[in-house]
Amino acid sequence: MKKSLTSLAVLLVLAVFAVGCSEKNAKEGNAEVDDVINVVWYPNESGEDLKSSRDEIGKIISEATGKEVEHHLTTDYAIAIETLVNNNADMAFMGAQGYIEAKENNDAIKPLIVPTGPSGTLDDAVYHSWLAVNVDDQESYKKDGEFALDTIAEKRFSFVSNSSTSGFKVPSADILSHFTEQDAYAELTEEDLMEGGPLFSQVLFGNSHQGSAVNLLDGNADVAAFCDTCVENYVQLAEGEENEVGSVYKVKDDAEQPFNKVAGKEFTLMNVTPVLNAPFAANMDMLGEEDYKKLQKVLTSDEVANNEKIFVPEGSDQSALFFKTDKERFAPAKDEWFNPIREIQ
C-alpha cells in the first residue's frame, strides 16, 4: 500500500506538470516548446537558501542558449527522476544512483557535467556518505572503544530516499556487506532495509539529506544516513577532522530551515564512505545536441569555475550548491564513469 500511494503521488504531480506544459504549448501553437529549458532539482537542492546558486546557473544556461530557464523544485526524489525520464524536463541535477535509474528507463538520458574534486579533475570527484548518531549516545554504538555496525541492529534508522546514492544505495551496501556475513542475517536484502523488522526496529525516509539528518537530531531516529555536502551549509565541525569516523559536527546557531529547530545539537560520525559526485544530466530528446554542446562548453569554462555565486569560496558565509577549496570546477563525464555505483550490490 505504501508503494502504491507513493506511485500515485508521483503520477499526480507529473500529470499536473504535464498539463502545465500542454497549456503552454497550446498557447504558443507548437507541438513542442523550443524556447524554454526546464531544470529539475532534487529536494536537497530545492531550499530557499540555495536559490542564488540555482538562479546563477539558470542565468548562464539562458545566456548560452538564448532560451528561458524554468526551475522545478521537488520534495521527492522519484518525482525529480520521473520528470526527466518522462520528457517533462531538459535537465536535472541528481545523484549517481538517480542518474542510473533514469538512464535505465530512458536511454536518451546522458550526463552533461560533474563537479570535480579539489584537483580540478574527476580523479577526486567524491563526496561522503555518513552514518551518524547523536553525540550523547555515541558510546552505545561502540565495541571495544571503536564504532561497530553490529550496534545498529534493532535501532530506528533514517535513510534519505531509496533513489539516493549516498543516502541509501551506498550505506545499504556497507550495512549488507557487514551483516550478511552473520548467519542470522545471511539472507538480508536491500529491500529488507526499507522497512522495520528484518534488521531495524523502524525505518524512516527523510526525503532529503537535510530531512534525514533532522530525523536523527529531533529524536525520531537513532541512526541516520546522509551526506556531507548536503548539510555543510547548516553544520560546522566541532571536534576532529572533516569526514573522519568519530568526528563531531554541530548545527549552527543561525541554521536555516529545517535545521533551525535543532540549532546547537551535535552528532558523531560512526561510518564514512566516499561516493562519486552527482551529475547534471540531460534528456537529449528534450534538450537537443546543439544546446547540449553549448551548455557543456560554457559550464566547463574557467569563467564558471571562477564564478563565486556557483563555486563559493571556502569560509564564506554564503550558502551555495558548490564550494571552492582549490581547483573545483565542472567537467564532462561519460556514462561509464558511473559504473562503480552500478556495480554496488
mmCIF file of C-alpha atoms in Angstrom:
data_model
loop_
_atom_site.group_PDB
_atom_site.id
_atom_site.type_symbol
_atom_site.label_atom_id
_atom_site.label_comp_id
_atom_site.label_asym_id
_atom_site.label_seq_id
_atom_site.Cartn_x
_atom_site.Cartn_y
_atom_site.Cartn_z
ATOM 1 C CA MET A 1 0.000 0.000 0.000
ATOM 2 C CA LYS A 2 2.812 2.409 0.861
ATOM 3 C CA LYS A 3 4.483 1.911 -2.517
ATOM 4 C CA SER A 4 1.135 2.319 -4.319
ATOM 5 C CA LEU A 5 0.411 5.600 -2.590
ATOM 6 C CA THR A 6 3.888 6.882 -3.390
ATOM 7 C CA SER A 7 3.485 5.918 -7.041
ATOM 8 C CA LEU A 8 0.073 7.587 -7.173
ATOM 9 C CA ALA A 9 1.508 10.781 -5.705
ATOM 10 C CA VAL A 10 4.268 10.789 -8.302
ATOM 11 C CA LEU A 11 1.790 10.276 -11.130
ATOM 12 C CA LEU A 12 -0.456 13.066 -9.884
ATOM 13 C CA VAL A 13 2.439 15.531 -9.677
ATOM 14 C CA LEU A 14 3.682 14.534 -13.115
ATOM 15 C CA ALA A 15 0.166 14.896 -14.516
ATOM 16 C CA VAL A 16 -0.063 18.438 -13.171
ATOM 17 C CA PHE A 17 3.376 19.214 -14.602
ATOM 18 C CA ALA A 18 2.402 17.769 -17.986
ATOM 19 C CA VAL A 19 -0.872 19.719 -18.074
ATOM 20 C CA GLY A 20 1.073 22.911 -17.424
ATOM 21 C CA CYS A 21 3.423 22.127 -20.279
ATOM 22 C CA SER A 22 0.492 21.252 -22.567
ATOM 23 C CA GLU A 23 -1.252 24.522 -21.780
ATOM 24 C CA LYS A 24 1.929 26.406 -22.599
ATOM 25 C CA ASN A 25 2.303 24.507 -25.861
ATOM 26 C CA ALA A 26 -1.284 25.301 -26.817
ATOM 27 C CA LYS A 27 -0.805 28.993 -26.125
ATOM 28 C CA GLU A 28 2.259 29.112 -28.344
ATOM 29 C CA GLY A 29 0.678 26.912 -31.015
ATOM 30 C CA ASN A 30 3.630 24.492 -31.073
ATOM 31 C CA ALA A 31 3.877 20.738 -30.708
ATOM 32 C CA GLU A 32 6.912 21.400 -28.527
ATOM 33 C CA VAL A 33 8.123 24.384 -26.561
ATOM 34 C CA ASP A 34 11.538 25.136 -28.017
ATOM 35 C CA ASP A 35 12.327 28.343 -26.170
ATOM 36 C CA VAL A 36 12.233 27.029 -22.603
ATOM 37 C CA ILE A 37 14.729 24.832 -20.774
ATOM 38 C CA ASN A 38 13.217 23.101 -17.755
ATOM 39 C CA VAL A 39 15.649 22.223 -14.966
ATOM 40 C CA VAL A 40 14.590 19.858 -12.177
ATOM 41 C CA TRP A 41 16.175 19.884 -8.721
ATOM 42 C CA TYR A 42 16.207 17.221 -6.006
ATOM 43 C CA PRO A 43 14.704 18.115 -2.611
ATOM 44 C CA ASN A 44 18.224 18.619 -1.203
ATOM 45 C CA GLU A 45 18.882 21.492 -3.617
ATOM 46 C CA SER A 46 15.349 22.942 -3.597
ATOM 47 C CA GLY A 47 15.686 25.042 -0.434
ATOM 48 C CA GLU A 48 15.311 28.813 -0.438
ATOM 49 C CA ASP A 49 18.879 29.159 0.868
ATOM 50 C CA LEU A 50 20.222 27.743 -2.427
ATOM 51 C CA LYS A 51 18.114 29.955 -4.691
ATOM 52 C CA SER A 52 21.001 32.279 -5.573
ATOM 53 C CA SER A 53 23.100 29.356 -6.850
ATOM 54 C CA ARG A 54 20.202 27.904 -8.818
ATOM 55 C CA ASP A 55 19.406 31.290 -10.334
ATOM 56 C CA GLU A 56 23.020 31.919 -11.353
ATOM 57 C CA ILE A 57 23.225 28.551 -13.107
ATOM 58 C CA GLY A 58 19.901 29.292 -14.768
ATOM 59 C CA LYS A 59 21.204 32.666 -15.936
ATOM 60 C CA ILE A 60 24.246 31.043 -17.554
ATOM 61 C CA ILE A 61 22.077 28.398 -19.242
ATOM 62 C CA SER A 62 19.772 31.110 -20.564
ATOM 63 C CA GLU A 63 22.610 33.286 -21.894
ATOM 64 C CA ALA A 64 24.276 30.317 -23.607
ATOM 65 C CA THR A 65 21.134 29.063 -25.337
ATOM 66 C CA GLY A 66 19.043 32.217 -25.724
ATOM 67 C CA LYS A 67 16.174 30.409 -24.012
ATOM 68 C CA GLU A 68 14.151 30.981 -20.872
ATOM 69 C CA VAL A 69 15.001 28.738 -17.922
ATOM 70 C CA GLU A 70 12.340 27.404 -15.600
ATOM 71 C CA HIS A 71 13.386 25.797 -12.315
ATOM 72 C CA HIS A 72 11.250 22.979 -10.935
ATOM 73 C CA LEU A 73 11.742 22.311 -7.222
ATOM 74 C CA THR A 74 10.696 18.973 -5.753
ATOM 75 C CA THR A 75 10.023 17.301 -2.429
ATOM 76 C CA ASP A 76 10.561 13.743 -3.671
ATOM 77 C CA TYR A 77 13.433 12.009 -5.477
ATOM 78 C CA ALA A 78 11.064 9.869 -7.548
ATOM 79 C CA ILE A 79 9.246 12.925 -8.880
ATOM 80 C CA ALA A 80 12.512 14.532 -9.985
ATOM 81 C CA ILE A 81 13.709 11.349 -11.710
ATOM 82 C CA GLU A 82 10.400 10.591 -13.422
ATOM 83 C CA THR A 83 10.030 14.178 -14.604
ATOM 84 C CA LEU A 84 13.297 13.854 -16.528
ATOM 85 C CA VAL A 85 12.570 10.308 -17.733
ATOM 86 C CA ASN A 86 9.077 11.164 -18.984
ATOM 87 C CA ASN A 87 10.259 14.026 -21.209
ATOM 88 C CA ASN A 88 8.877 16.728 -18.926
ATOM 89 C CA ALA A 89 12.298 18.287 -18.329
ATOM 90 C CA ASP A 90 15.503 19.017 -20.219
ATOM 91 C CA MET A 91 17.961 18.735 -17.333
ATOM 92 C CA ALA A 92 18.241 17.628 -13.727
ATOM 93 C CA PHE A 93 20.854 17.786 -11.000
ATOM 94 C CA MET A 94 20.740 14.321 -9.499
ATOM 95 C CA GLY A 95 22.799 11.760 -7.632
ATOM 96 C CA ALA A 96 24.653 8.983 -9.422
ATOM 97 C CA GLN A 97 22.015 6.426 -8.438
ATOM 98 C CA GLY A 98 19.219 8.670 -9.680
ATOM 99 C CA TYR A 99 21.060 9.156 -12.977
ATOM 100 C CA ILE A 100 21.490 5.395 -13.347
ATOM 101 C CA GLU A 101 17.789 4.788 -12.682
ATOM 102 C CA ALA A 102 16.861 7.488 -15.183
ATOM 103 C CA LYS A 103 19.215 6.061 -17.820
ATOM 104 C CA GLU A 104 17.764 2.572 -17.359
ATOM 105 C CA ASN A 105 14.270 3.913 -18.064
ATOM 106 C CA ASN A 106 15.149 6.302 -20.889
ATOM 107 C CA ASP A 107 18.288 5.838 -22.969
ATOM 108 C CA ALA A 108 18.098 9.481 -24.061
ATOM 109 C CA ILE A 109 19.374 10.484 -20.603
ATOM 110 C CA LYS A 110 23.035 11.492 -20.779
ATOM 111 C CA PRO A 111 25.480 13.043 -18.274
ATOM 112 C CA LEU A 112 26.244 16.686 -19.045
ATOM 113 C CA ILE A 113 28.750 17.748 -16.379
ATOM 114 C CA VAL A 114 30.007 16.682 -12.953
ATOM 115 C CA PRO A 115 31.589 18.915 -10.299
ATOM 116 C CA THR A 116 35.223 17.896 -9.862
ATOM 117 C CA GLY A 117 37.262 17.404 -6.749
ATOM 118 C CA PRO A 118 39.852 19.884 -5.403
ATOM 119 C CA SER A 119 42.319 18.801 -8.134
ATOM 120 C CA GLY A 120 40.025 20.166 -10.829
ATOM 121 C CA THR A 121 39.610 16.671 -12.287
ATOM 122 C CA LEU A 122 37.273 13.714 -11.819
ATOM 123 C CA ASP A 123 40.069 11.750 -10.104
ATOM 124 C CA ASP A 124 38.974 13.056 -6.712
ATOM 125 C CA ALA A 125 35.378 13.962 -7.571
ATOM 126 C CA VAL A 126 33.841 12.469 -4.461
ATOM 127 C CA TYR A 127 31.742 13.478 -1.509
ATOM 128 C CA HIS A 128 30.926 11.356 1.550
ATOM 129 C CA SER A 129 28.096 9.195 2.779
ATOM 130 C CA TRP A 130 27.738 9.368 6.560
ATOM 131 C CA LEU A 131 26.137 7.208 9.200
ATOM 132 C CA ALA A 132 25.627 9.464 12.196
ATOM 133 C CA VAL A 133 24.403 9.152 15.783
ATOM 134 C CA ASN A 134 23.619 11.743 18.415
ATOM 135 C CA VAL A 135 26.775 12.721 20.263
ATOM 136 C CA ASP A 136 25.363 11.844 23.690
ATOM 137 C CA ASP A 137 24.568 8.297 22.518
ATOM 138 C CA GLN A 138 27.831 7.529 20.748
ATOM 139 C CA GLU A 139 29.184 5.070 23.325
ATOM 140 C CA SER A 140 26.184 2.821 22.647
ATOM 141 C CA TYR A 141 27.486 2.304 19.118
ATOM 142 C CA LYS A 142 30.969 1.166 20.056
ATOM 143 C CA LYS A 143 32.611 -2.170 20.789
ATOM 144 C CA ASP A 144 35.988 -2.205 22.483
ATOM 145 C CA GLY A 145 36.128 1.537 22.093
ATOM 146 C CA GLU A 146 35.528 1.544 18.315
ATOM 147 C CA PHE A 147 32.360 2.251 16.371
ATOM 148 C CA ALA A 148 30.807 -1.010 15.148
ATOM 149 C CA LEU A 149 27.992 -1.621 12.674
ATOM 150 C CA ASP A 150 26.707 -4.512 14.810
ATOM 151 C CA THR A 151 25.300 -1.933 17.192
ATOM 152 C CA ILE A 152 22.770 -0.508 14.722
ATOM 153 C CA ALA A 153 20.650 -3.689 14.692
ATOM 154 C CA GLU A 154 17.178 -3.166 16.185
ATOM 155 C CA LYS A 155 17.624 0.622 16.132
ATOM 156 C CA ARG A 156 15.372 3.237 14.492
ATOM 157 C CA PHE A 157 17.091 4.106 11.221
ATOM 158 C CA SER A 158 16.619 7.022 8.813
ATOM 159 C CA PHE A 159 17.547 6.901 5.134
ATOM 160 C CA VAL A 160 17.059 9.714 2.619
ATOM 161 C CA SER A 161 15.242 8.009 -0.290
ATOM 162 C CA ASN A 162 15.674 4.611 -1.887
ATOM 163 C CA SER A 163 16.835 6.505 -5.016
ATOM 164 C CA SER A 164 19.552 8.336 -3.101
ATOM 165 C CA THR A 165 23.149 7.322 -3.786
ATOM 166 C CA SER A 166 24.749 8.445 -0.527
ATOM 167 C CA GLY A 167 21.532 8.401 1.494
ATOM 168 C CA PHE A 168 20.573 4.810 0.665
ATOM 169 C CA LYS A 169 22.477 2.868 -2.012
ATOM 170 C CA VAL A 170 25.990 3.255 -0.573
ATOM 171 C CA PRO A 171 25.130 2.939 3.144
ATOM 172 C CA SER A 172 22.904 -0.054 2.347
ATOM 173 C CA ALA A 173 25.828 -1.743 0.600
ATOM 174 C CA ASP A 174 28.039 -1.131 3.653
ATOM 175 C CA ILE A 175 25.368 -2.473 6.002
ATOM 176 C CA LEU A 176 24.609 -5.556 3.896
ATOM 177 C CA SER A 177 28.292 -6.333 3.393
ATOM 178 C CA HIS A 178 28.710 -6.414 7.156
ATOM 179 C CA PHE A 179 25.551 -8.186 8.297
ATOM 180 C CA THR A 180 25.215 -10.863 5.600
ATOM 181 C CA GLU A 181 28.431 -12.441 6.868
ATOM 182 C CA GLN A 182 26.497 -13.388 10.000
ATOM 183 C CA ASP A 183 24.274 -16.492 9.927
ATOM 184 C CA ALA A 184 21.322 -14.640 11.440
ATOM 185 C CA TYR A 185 21.319 -12.107 8.601
ATOM 186 C CA ALA A 186 22.712 -14.205 5.735
ATOM 187 C CA GLU A 187 19.569 -13.695 3.628
ATOM 188 C CA LEU A 188 19.222 -9.971 4.343
ATOM 189 C CA THR A 189 18.448 -7.918 1.222
ATOM 190 C CA GLU A 190 18.362 -4.263 0.247
ATOM 191 C CA GLU A 191 14.568 -4.420 0.285
ATOM 192 C CA ASP A 192 14.689 -5.656 3.902
ATOM 193 C CA LEU A 193 16.426 -2.437 4.913
ATOM 194 C CA MET A 194 13.479 -0.357 3.710
ATOM 195 C CA GLU A 195 11.140 -1.480 6.479
ATOM 196 C CA GLY A 196 11.181 -2.240 10.161
ATOM 197 C CA GLY A 197 11.608 -5.850 11.231
ATOM 198 C CA PRO A 198 14.386 -7.673 9.352
ATOM 199 C CA LEU A 199 17.215 -5.530 10.791
ATOM 200 C CA PHE A 200 15.924 -2.218 12.132
ATOM 201 C CA SER A 201 13.085 -1.697 14.591
ATOM 202 C CA GLN A 202 11.766 1.148 12.430
ATOM 203 C CA VAL A 203 12.802 2.723 9.116
ATOM 204 C CA LEU A 204 12.178 6.357 8.198
ATOM 205 C CA PHE A 205 12.846 8.229 4.952
ATOM 206 C CA GLY A 206 13.724 11.905 5.272
ATOM 207 C CA ASN A 207 13.020 12.619 1.545
ATOM 208 C CA SER A 208 16.155 14.789 1.563
ATOM 209 C CA HIS A 209 19.538 14.598 3.253
ATOM 210 C CA GLN A 210 18.518 17.525 5.422
ATOM 211 C CA GLY A 211 15.340 15.681 6.399
ATOM 212 C CA SER A 212 17.218 12.517 7.334
ATOM 213 C CA ALA A 213 19.662 14.482 9.500
ATOM 214 C CA VAL A 214 16.800 16.233 11.269
ATOM 215 C CA ASN A 215 15.129 12.847 11.872
ATOM 216 C CA LEU A 216 18.207 11.988 13.919
ATOM 217 C CA LEU A 217 18.623 15.295 15.701
ATOM 218 C CA ASP A 218 14.993 15.714 16.740
ATOM 219 C CA GLY A 219 14.889 12.213 18.245
ATOM 220 C CA ASN A 220 12.799 10.337 15.681
ATOM 221 C CA ALA A 221 15.720 8.123 14.632
ATOM 222 C CA ASP A 222 18.698 6.601 16.453
ATOM 223 C CA VAL A 223 20.960 6.375 13.400
ATOM 224 C CA ALA A 224 20.737 8.327 10.147
ATOM 225 C CA ALA A 225 22.317 8.217 6.705
ATOM 226 C CA PHE A 226 23.028 11.486 4.905
ATOM 227 C CA CYS A 227 25.909 13.152 3.076
ATOM 228 C CA ASP A 228 28.419 15.853 3.926
ATOM 229 C CA THR A 229 27.776 18.244 1.046
ATOM 230 C CA CYS A 230 24.020 18.436 1.584
ATOM 231 C CA VAL A 231 24.345 19.566 5.194
ATOM 232 C CA GLU A 232 27.531 21.652 5.034
ATOM 233 C CA ASN A 233 25.543 24.887 4.847
ATOM 234 C CA TYR A 234 23.915 24.087 8.193
ATOM 235 C CA VAL A 235 26.603 22.449 10.353
ATOM 236 C CA GLN A 236 30.169 23.103 11.454
ATOM 237 C CA LEU A 237 32.965 20.825 12.609
ATOM 238 C CA ALA A 238 33.111 20.834 16.397
ATOM 239 C CA GLU A 239 35.685 18.128 17.056
ATOM 240 C CA GLY A 240 38.087 16.016 14.971
ATOM 241 C CA GLU A 241 38.809 16.170 11.239
ATOM 242 C CA GLU A 242 36.452 16.554 8.285
ATOM 243 C CA ASN A 243 34.875 13.280 7.160
ATOM 244 C CA GLU A 244 36.546 11.072 9.742
ATOM 245 C CA VAL A 245 34.871 8.469 11.934
ATOM 246 C CA GLY A 246 34.478 9.859 15.443
ATOM 247 C CA SER A 247 34.371 13.499 14.368
ATOM 248 C CA VAL A 248 31.632 15.654 15.872
ATOM 249 C CA TYR A 249 29.536 18.218 13.996
ATOM 250 C CA LYS A 250 27.306 20.890 15.488
ATOM 251 C CA VAL A 251 24.275 22.554 13.925
ATOM 252 C CA LYS A 252 24.945 26.260 13.500
ATOM 253 C CA ASP A 253 23.043 28.585 15.808
ATOM 254 C CA ASP A 254 21.696 30.535 12.825
ATOM 255 C CA ALA A 255 20.966 27.482 10.656
ATOM 256 C CA GLU A 256 18.072 27.879 8.248
ATOM 257 C CA GLN A 257 15.137 25.509 7.877
ATOM 258 C CA PRO A 258 14.800 22.660 8.581
ATOM 259 C CA PHE A 259 17.781 22.831 10.957
ATOM 260 C CA ASN A 260 16.550 25.920 12.799
ATOM 261 C CA LYS A 261 14.543 23.699 15.140
ATOM 262 C CA VAL A 262 17.639 21.654 16.111
ATOM 263 C CA ALA A 263 20.167 24.514 16.335
ATOM 264 C CA GLY A 264 23.122 23.737 18.591
ATOM 265 C CA LYS A 265 22.623 19.947 18.561
ATOM 266 C CA GLU A 266 25.578 17.702 17.829
ATOM 267 C CA PHE A 267 26.111 14.389 16.059
ATOM 268 C CA THR A 268 29.034 11.995 15.644
ATOM 269 C CA LEU A 269 30.123 10.111 12.513
ATOM 270 C CA MET A 270 30.218 6.342 13.012
ATOM 271 C CA ASN A 271 30.786 5.405 9.343
ATOM 272 C CA VAL A 272 32.143 7.388 6.369
ATOM 273 C CA THR A 273 32.215 6.192 2.737
ATOM 274 C CA PRO A 274 33.403 8.134 -0.366
ATOM 275 C CA VAL A 275 30.809 8.478 -3.156
ATOM 276 C CA LEU A 276 31.062 9.642 -6.785
ATOM 277 C CA ASN A 277 29.944 13.242 -7.263
ATOM 278 C CA ALA A 278 26.450 13.990 -8.549
ATOM 279 C CA PRO A 279 25.963 14.905 -12.225
ATOM 280 C CA PHE A 280 23.829 17.330 -14.125
ATOM 281 C CA ALA A 281 22.027 15.008 -16.541
ATOM 282 C CA ALA A 282 20.290 15.919 -19.793
ATOM 283 C CA ASN A 283 17.364 14.382 -21.653
ATOM 284 C CA MET A 284 18.725 14.560 -25.184
ATOM 285 C CA ASP A 285 15.272 14.164 -26.725
ATOM 286 C CA MET A 286 14.247 17.380 -24.992
ATOM 287 C CA LEU A 287 17.473 19.418 -24.810
ATOM 288 C CA GLY A 288 18.914 18.500 -28.190
ATOM 289 C CA GLU A 289 22.514 18.054 -29.290
ATOM 290 C CA GLU A 290 23.099 21.720 -30.138
ATOM 291 C CA ASP A 291 22.138 23.056 -26.710
ATOM 292 C CA TYR A 292 23.899 20.122 -25.020
ATOM 293 C CA LYS A 293 27.193 21.140 -26.647
ATOM 294 C CA LYS A 294 26.661 24.818 -25.854
ATOM 295 C CA LEU A 295 25.956 24.103 -22.200
ATOM 296 C CA GLN A 296 28.814 21.658 -21.766
ATOM 297 C CA LYS A 297 31.205 24.236 -23.220
ATOM 298 C CA VAL A 298 30.086 27.177 -21.088
ATOM 299 C CA LEU A 299 29.585 25.249 -17.846
ATOM 300 C CA THR A 300 33.078 23.726 -18.010
ATOM 301 C CA SER A 301 34.675 27.131 -18.714
ATOM 302 C CA ASP A 302 37.104 28.972 -16.453
ATOM 303 C CA GLU A 303 34.543 31.763 -16.181
ATOM 304 C CA VAL A 304 32.040 29.461 -14.478
ATOM 305 C CA ALA A 305 34.759 27.815 -12.377
ATOM 306 C CA ASN A 306 35.637 31.265 -11.017
ATOM 307 C CA ASN A 307 32.028 32.374 -10.549
ATOM 308 C CA GLU A 308 31.697 32.866 -6.794
ATOM 309 C CA LYS A 309 27.914 32.631 -6.971
ATOM 310 C CA ILE A 310 28.297 28.999 -8.078
ATOM 311 C CA PHE A 311 31.595 27.917 -6.510
ATOM 312 C CA VAL A 312 31.568 29.863 -3.264
ATOM 313 C CA PRO A 313 34.998 30.415 -1.681
ATOM 314 C CA GLU A 314 35.758 28.254 1.328
ATOM 315 C CA GLY A 315 34.955 30.041 4.562
ATOM 316 C CA SER A 316 32.262 32.220 3.025
ATOM 317 C CA ASP A 317 29.048 32.746 4.972
ATOM 318 C CA GLN A 318 27.059 32.406 1.769
ATOM 319 C CA SER A 319 25.057 29.217 1.189
ATOM 320 C CA ALA A 320 25.785 27.528 -2.098
ATOM 321 C CA LEU A 321 25.494 24.376 -4.143
ATOM 322 C CA PHE A 322 29.280 24.107 -4.528
ATOM 323 C CA PHE A 323 32.296 25.310 -2.577
ATOM 324 C CA LYS A 324 35.749 26.231 -3.812
ATOM 325 C CA THR A 325 38.594 24.813 -1.721
ATOM 326 C CA ASP A 326 41.179 24.621 -4.521
ATOM 327 C CA LYS A 327 40.566 24.000 -8.252
ATOM 328 C CA GLU A 328 36.974 22.781 -8.218
ATOM 329 C CA ARG A 329 35.052 23.236 -11.476
ATOM 330 C CA PHE A 330 32.607 21.400 -13.738
ATOM 331 C CA ALA A 331 33.940 18.712 -16.074
ATOM 332 C CA PRO A 332 32.339 16.464 -18.709
ATOM 333 C CA ALA A 333 31.792 12.827 -17.771
ATOM 334 C CA LYS A 334 30.849 9.726 -19.730
ATOM 335 C CA ASP A 335 28.217 7.191 -18.730
ATOM 336 C CA GLU A 336 30.907 4.603 -17.861
ATOM 337 C CA TRP A 337 32.216 6.859 -15.081
ATOM 338 C CA PHE A 338 29.200 5.846 -13.001
ATOM 339 C CA ASN A 339 29.845 2.086 -13.294
ATOM 340 C CA PRO A 340 31.234 1.794 -9.729
ATOM 341 C CA ILE A 341 27.778 2.770 -8.443
ATOM 342 C CA ARG A 342 26.096 0.364 -10.860
ATOM 343 C CA GLU A 343 28.267 -2.433 -9.532
ATOM 344 C CA ILE A 344 27.226 -1.952 -5.928
ATOM 345 C CA GLN A 345 25.191 -4.956 -4.817
#
